[in-house]
CSV table of N, CA, C and O in Angstrom, one decimal:
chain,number,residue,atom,x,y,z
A,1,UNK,N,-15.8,13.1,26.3
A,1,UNK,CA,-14.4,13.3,26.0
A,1,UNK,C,-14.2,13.9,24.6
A,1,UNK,O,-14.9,13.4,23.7
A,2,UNK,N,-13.4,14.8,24.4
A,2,UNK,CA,-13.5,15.2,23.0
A,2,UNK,C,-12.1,14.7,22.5
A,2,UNK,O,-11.2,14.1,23.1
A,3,UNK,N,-12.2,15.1,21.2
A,3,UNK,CA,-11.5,14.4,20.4
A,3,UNK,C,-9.8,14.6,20.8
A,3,UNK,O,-9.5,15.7,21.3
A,4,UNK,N,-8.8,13.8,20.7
A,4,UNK,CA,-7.1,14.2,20.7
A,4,UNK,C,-6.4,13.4,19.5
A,4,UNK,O,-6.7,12.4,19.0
A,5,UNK,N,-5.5,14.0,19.4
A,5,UNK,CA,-4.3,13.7,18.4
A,5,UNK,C,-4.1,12.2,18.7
A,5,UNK,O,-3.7,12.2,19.9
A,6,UNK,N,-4.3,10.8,18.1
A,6,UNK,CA,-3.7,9.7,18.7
A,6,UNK,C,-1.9,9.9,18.7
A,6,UNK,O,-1.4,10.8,18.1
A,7,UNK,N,-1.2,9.2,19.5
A,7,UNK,CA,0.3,9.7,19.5
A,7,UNK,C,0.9,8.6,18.5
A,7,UNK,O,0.5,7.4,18.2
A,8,UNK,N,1.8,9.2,18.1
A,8,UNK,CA,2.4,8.4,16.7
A,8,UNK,C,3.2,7.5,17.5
A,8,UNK,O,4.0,7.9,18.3
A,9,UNK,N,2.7,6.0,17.2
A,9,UNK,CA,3.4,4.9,18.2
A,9,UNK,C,4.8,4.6,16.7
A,9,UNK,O,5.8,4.0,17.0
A,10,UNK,N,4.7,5.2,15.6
A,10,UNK,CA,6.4,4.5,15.3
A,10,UNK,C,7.0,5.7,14.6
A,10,UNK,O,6.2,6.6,14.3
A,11,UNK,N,8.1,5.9,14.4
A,11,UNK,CA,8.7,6.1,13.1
A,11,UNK,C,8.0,6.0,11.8
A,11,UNK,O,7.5,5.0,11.4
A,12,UNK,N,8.0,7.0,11.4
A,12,UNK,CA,7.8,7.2,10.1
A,12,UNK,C,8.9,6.9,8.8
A,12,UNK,O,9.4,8.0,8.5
A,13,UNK,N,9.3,6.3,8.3
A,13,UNK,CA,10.1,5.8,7.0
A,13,UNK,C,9.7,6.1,5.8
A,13,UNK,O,9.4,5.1,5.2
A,14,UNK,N,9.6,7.2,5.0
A,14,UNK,CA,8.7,7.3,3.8
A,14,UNK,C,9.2,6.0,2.8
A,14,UNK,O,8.4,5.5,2.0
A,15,UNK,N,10.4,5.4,3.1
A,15,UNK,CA,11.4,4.6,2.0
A,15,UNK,C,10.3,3.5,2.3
A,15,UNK,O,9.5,3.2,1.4
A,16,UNK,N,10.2,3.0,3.3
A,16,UNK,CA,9.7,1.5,3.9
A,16,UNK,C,8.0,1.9,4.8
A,16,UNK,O,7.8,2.1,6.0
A,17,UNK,N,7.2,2.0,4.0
A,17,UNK,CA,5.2,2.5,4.1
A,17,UNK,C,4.7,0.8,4.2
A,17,UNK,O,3.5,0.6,4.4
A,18,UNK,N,5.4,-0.1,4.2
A,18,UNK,CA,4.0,-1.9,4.1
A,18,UNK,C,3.5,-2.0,5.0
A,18,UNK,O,2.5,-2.7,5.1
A,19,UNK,N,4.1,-1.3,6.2
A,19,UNK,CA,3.3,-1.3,7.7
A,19,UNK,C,1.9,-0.9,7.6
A,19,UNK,O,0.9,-1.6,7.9
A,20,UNK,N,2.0,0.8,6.7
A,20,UNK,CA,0.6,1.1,6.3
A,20,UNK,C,0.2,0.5,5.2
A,20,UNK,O,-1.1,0.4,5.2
A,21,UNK,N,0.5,0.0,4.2
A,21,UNK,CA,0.4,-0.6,2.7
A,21,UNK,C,-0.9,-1.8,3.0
A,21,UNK,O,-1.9,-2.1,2.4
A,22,UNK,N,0.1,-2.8,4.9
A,22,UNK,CA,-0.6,-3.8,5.0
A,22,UNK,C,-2.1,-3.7,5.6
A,22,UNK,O,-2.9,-4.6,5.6
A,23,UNK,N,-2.1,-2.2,6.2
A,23,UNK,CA,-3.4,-1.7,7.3
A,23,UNK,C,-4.3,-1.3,6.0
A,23,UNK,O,-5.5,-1.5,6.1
A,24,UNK,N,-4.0,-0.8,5.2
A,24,UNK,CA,-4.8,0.0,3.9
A,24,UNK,C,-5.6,-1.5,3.3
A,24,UNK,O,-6.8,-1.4,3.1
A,25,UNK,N,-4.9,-2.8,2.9
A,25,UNK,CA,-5.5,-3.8,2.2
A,25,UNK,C,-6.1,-4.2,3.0
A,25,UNK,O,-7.2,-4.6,2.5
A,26,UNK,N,-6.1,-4.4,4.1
A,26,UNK,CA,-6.8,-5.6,5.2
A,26,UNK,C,-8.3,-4.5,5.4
A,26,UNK,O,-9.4,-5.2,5.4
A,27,UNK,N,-8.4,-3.2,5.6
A,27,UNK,CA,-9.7,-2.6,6.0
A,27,UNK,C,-10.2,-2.4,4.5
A,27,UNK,O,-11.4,-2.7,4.4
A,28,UNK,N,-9.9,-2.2,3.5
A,28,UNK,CA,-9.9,-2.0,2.4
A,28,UNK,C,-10.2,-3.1,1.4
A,28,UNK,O,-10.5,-3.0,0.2
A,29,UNK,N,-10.2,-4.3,2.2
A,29,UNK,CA,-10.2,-5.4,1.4
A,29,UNK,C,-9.5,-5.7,-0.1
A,29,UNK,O,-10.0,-6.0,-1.2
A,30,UNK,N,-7.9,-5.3,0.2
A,30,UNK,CA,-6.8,-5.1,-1.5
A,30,UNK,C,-6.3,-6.2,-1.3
A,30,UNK,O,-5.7,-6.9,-0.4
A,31,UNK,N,-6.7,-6.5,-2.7
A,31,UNK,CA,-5.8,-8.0,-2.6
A,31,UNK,C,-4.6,-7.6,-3.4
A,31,UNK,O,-4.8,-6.5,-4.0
A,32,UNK,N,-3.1,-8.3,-3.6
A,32,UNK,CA,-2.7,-8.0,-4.7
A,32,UNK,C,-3.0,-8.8,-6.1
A,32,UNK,O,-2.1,-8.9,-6.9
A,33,UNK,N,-4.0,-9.2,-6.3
A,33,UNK,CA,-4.3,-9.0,-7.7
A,33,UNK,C,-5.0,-7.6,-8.0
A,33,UNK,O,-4.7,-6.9,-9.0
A,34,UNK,N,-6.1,-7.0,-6.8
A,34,UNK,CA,-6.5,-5.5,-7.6
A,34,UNK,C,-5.5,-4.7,-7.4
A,34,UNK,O,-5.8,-3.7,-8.1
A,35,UNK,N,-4.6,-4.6,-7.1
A,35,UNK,CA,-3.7,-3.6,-7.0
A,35,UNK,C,-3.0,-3.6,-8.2
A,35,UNK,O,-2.8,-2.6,-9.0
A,36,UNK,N,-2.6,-5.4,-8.4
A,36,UNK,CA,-2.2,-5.3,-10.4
A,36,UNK,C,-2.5,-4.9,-11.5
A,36,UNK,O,-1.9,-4.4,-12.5
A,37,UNK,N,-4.4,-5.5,-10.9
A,37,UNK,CA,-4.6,-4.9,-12.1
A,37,UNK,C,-5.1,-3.1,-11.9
A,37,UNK,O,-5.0,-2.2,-12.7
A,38,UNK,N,-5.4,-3.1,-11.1
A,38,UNK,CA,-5.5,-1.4,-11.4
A,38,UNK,C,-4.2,-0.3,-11.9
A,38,UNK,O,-4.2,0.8,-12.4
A,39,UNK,N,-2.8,-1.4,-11.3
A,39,UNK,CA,-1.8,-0.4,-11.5
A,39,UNK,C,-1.7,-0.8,-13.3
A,39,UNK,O,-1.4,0.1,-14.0
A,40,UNK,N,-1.9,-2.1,-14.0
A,40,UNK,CA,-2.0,-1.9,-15.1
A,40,UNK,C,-2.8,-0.9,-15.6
A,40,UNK,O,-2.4,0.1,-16.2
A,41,UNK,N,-4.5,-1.5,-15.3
A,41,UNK,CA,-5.2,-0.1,-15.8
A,41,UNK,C,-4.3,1.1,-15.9
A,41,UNK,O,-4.8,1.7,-16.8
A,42,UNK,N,-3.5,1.6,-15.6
A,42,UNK,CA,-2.7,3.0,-15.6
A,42,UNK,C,-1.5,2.6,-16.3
A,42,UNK,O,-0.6,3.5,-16.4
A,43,UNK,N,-1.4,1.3,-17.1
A,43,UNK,CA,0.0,1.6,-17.5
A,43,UNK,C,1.1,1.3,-16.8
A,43,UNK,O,2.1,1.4,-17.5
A,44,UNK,N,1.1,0.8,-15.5
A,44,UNK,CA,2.4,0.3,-14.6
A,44,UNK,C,2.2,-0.9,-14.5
A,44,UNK,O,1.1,-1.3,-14.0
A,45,UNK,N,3.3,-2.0,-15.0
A,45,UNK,CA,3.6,-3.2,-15.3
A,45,UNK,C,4.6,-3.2,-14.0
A,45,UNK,O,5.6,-2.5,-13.8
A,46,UNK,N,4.1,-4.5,-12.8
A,46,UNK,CA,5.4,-4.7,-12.2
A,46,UNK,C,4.8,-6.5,-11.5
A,46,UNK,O,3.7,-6.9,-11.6
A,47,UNK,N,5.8,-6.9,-11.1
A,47,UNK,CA,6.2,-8.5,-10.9
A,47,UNK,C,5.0,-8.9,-9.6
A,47,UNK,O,5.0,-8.6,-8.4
A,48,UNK,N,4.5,-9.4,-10.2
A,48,UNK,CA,3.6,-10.7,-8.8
A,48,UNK,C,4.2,-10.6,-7.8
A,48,UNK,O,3.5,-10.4,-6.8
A,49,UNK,N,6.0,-10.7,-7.6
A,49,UNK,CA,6.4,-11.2,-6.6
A,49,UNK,C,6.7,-9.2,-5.8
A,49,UNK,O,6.6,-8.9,-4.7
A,50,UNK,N,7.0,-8.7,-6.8
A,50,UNK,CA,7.3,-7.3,-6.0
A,50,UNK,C,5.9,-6.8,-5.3
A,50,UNK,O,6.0,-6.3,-4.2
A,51,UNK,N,4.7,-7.1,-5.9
A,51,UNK,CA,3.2,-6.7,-5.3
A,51,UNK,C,3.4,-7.6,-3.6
A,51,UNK,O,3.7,-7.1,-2.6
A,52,UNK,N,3.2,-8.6,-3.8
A,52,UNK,CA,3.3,-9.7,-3.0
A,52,UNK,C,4.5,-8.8,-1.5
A,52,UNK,O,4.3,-8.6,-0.3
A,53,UNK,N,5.7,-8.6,-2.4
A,53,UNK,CA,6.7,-8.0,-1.1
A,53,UNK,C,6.4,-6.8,-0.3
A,53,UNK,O,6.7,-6.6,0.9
A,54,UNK,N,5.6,-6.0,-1.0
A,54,UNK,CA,5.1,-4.9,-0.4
A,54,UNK,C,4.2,-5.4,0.5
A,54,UNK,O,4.1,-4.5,1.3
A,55,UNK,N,3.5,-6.4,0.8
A,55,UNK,CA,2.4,-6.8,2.4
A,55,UNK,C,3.5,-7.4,3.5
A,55,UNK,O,3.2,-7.8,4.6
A,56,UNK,N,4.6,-7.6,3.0
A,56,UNK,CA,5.8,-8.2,4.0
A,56,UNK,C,6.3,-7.2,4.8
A,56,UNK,O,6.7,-6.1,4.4
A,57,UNK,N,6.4,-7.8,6.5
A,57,UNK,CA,7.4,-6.7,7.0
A,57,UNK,C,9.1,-7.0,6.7
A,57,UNK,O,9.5,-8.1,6.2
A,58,UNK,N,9.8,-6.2,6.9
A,58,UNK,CA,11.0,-5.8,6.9
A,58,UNK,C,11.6,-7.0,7.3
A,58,UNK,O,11.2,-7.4,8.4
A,59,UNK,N,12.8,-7.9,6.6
A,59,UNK,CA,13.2,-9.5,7.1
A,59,UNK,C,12.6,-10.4,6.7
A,59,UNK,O,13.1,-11.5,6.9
A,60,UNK,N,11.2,-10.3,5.7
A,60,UNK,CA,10.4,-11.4,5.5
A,60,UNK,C,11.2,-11.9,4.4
A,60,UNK,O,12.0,-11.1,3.8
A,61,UNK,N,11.1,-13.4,4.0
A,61,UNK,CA,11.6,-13.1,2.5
A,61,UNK,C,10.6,-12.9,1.3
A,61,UNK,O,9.5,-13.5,1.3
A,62,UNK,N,11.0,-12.1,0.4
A,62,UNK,CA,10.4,-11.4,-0.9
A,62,UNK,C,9.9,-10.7,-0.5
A,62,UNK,O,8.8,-10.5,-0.9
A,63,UNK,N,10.5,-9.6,0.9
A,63,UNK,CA,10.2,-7.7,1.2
A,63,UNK,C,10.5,-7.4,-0.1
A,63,UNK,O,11.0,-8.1,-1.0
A,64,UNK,N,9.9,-6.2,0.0
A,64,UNK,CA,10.2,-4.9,-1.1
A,64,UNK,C,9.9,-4.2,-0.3
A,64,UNK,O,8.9,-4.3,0.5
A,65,UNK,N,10.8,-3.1,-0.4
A,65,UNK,CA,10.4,-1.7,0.6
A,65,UNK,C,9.2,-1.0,-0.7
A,65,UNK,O,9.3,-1.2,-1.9
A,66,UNK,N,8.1,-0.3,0.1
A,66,UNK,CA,7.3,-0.1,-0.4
A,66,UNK,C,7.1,2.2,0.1
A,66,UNK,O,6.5,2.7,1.1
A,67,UNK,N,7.6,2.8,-0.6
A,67,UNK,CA,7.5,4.1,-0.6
A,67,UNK,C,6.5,4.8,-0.8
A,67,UNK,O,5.7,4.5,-1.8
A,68,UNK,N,6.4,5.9,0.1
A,68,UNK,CA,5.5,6.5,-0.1
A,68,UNK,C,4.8,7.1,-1.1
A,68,UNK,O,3.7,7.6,-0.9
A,69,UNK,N,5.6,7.0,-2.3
A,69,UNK,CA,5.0,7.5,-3.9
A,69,UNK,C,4.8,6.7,-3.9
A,69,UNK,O,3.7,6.9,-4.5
A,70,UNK,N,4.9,5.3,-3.8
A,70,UNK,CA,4.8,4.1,-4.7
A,70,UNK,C,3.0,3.6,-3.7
A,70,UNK,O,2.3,2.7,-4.0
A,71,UNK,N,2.7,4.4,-2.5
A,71,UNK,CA,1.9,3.6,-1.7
A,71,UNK,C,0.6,4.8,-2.4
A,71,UNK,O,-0.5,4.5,-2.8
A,72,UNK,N,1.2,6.1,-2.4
A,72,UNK,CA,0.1,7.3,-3.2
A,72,UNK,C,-0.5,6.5,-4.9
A,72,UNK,O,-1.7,6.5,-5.3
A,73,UNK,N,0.5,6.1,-5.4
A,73,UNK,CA,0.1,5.8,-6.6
A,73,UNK,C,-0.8,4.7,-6.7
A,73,UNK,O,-1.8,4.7,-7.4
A,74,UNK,N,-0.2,3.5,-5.8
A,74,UNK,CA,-1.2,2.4,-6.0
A,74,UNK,C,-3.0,3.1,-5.4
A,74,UNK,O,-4.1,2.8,-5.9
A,75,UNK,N,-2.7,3.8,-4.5
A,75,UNK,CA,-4.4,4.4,-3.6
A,75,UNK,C,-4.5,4.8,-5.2
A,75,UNK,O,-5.2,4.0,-6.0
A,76,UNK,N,-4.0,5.6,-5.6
A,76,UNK,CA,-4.8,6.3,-6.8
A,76,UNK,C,-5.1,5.8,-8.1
A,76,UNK,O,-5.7,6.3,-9.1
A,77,UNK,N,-4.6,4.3,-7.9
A,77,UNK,CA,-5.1,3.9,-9.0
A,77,UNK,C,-6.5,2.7,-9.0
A,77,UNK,O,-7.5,2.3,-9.7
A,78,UNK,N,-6.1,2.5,-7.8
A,78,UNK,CA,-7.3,1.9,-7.2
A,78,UNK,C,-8.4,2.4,-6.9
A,78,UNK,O,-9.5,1.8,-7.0
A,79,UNK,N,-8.0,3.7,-6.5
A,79,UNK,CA,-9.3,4.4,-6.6
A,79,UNK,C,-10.3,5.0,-8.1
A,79,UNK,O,-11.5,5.2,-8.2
A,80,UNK,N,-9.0,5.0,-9.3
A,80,UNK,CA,-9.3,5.4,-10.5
A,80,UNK,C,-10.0,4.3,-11.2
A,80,UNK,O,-10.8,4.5,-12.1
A,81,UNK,N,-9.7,2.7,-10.6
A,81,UNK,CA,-10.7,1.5,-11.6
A,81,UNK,C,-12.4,1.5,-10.7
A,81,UNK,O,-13.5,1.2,-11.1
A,82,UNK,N,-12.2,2.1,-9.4
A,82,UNK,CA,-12.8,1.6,-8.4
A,82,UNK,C,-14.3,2.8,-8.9
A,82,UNK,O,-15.5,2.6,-8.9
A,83,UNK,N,-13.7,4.0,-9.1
A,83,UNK,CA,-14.8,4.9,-9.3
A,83,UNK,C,-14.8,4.9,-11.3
A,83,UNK,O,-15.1,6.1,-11.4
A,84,UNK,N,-14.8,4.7,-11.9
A,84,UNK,CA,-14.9,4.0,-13.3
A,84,UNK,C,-16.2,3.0,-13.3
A,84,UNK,O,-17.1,3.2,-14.0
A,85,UNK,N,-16.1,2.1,-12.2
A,85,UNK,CA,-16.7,1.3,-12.1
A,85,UNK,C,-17.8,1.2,-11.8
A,85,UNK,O,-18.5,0.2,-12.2
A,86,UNK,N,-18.3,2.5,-10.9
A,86,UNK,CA,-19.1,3.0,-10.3
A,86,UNK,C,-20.2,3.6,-11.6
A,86,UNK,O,-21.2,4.3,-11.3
């Protein structure tokens, strides 16, 4: 069988990404402490509890909608301590 497009089972939300945020740490093994600290490595200071809301879905309490710049920047900074490291 060769290869097909999987079909996009939801909506896409650029505002609200934790659906993917939460599939990215679990294969990825992200906890939110590396995410902290890599987004410090860069200079971006933000709250325990706002890291923490971003693995929540929508209704949990202490969501934070998590956007798609905000889901690019964390990959890239994780990837910036991750290959440093290297």
């Amino acid at each position: 069988m060769s290869y097909k497009h999987p079909p996009l089972n939801r909506g896409v939300n650029p505002l609200k990404m934790n659906w993917l945020w939460r599939l990215i740490c679990d294969v990825g093994y992200v906890s939110v402490d590396d995410v902290m600290s890599a987004l410090a490595e860069a200079d971006i200071h933000l709250s325990r509890e706002r890291a923490a809301g971003w693995l929540k879905a929508e209704g949990e309490d202490g969501y934070f909608p998590l956007t798609i710049a905000e889901l690019e920047q964390n990959l890239r900074a994780l990837q910036s301590v991750r290959s440093s490291a290297t």
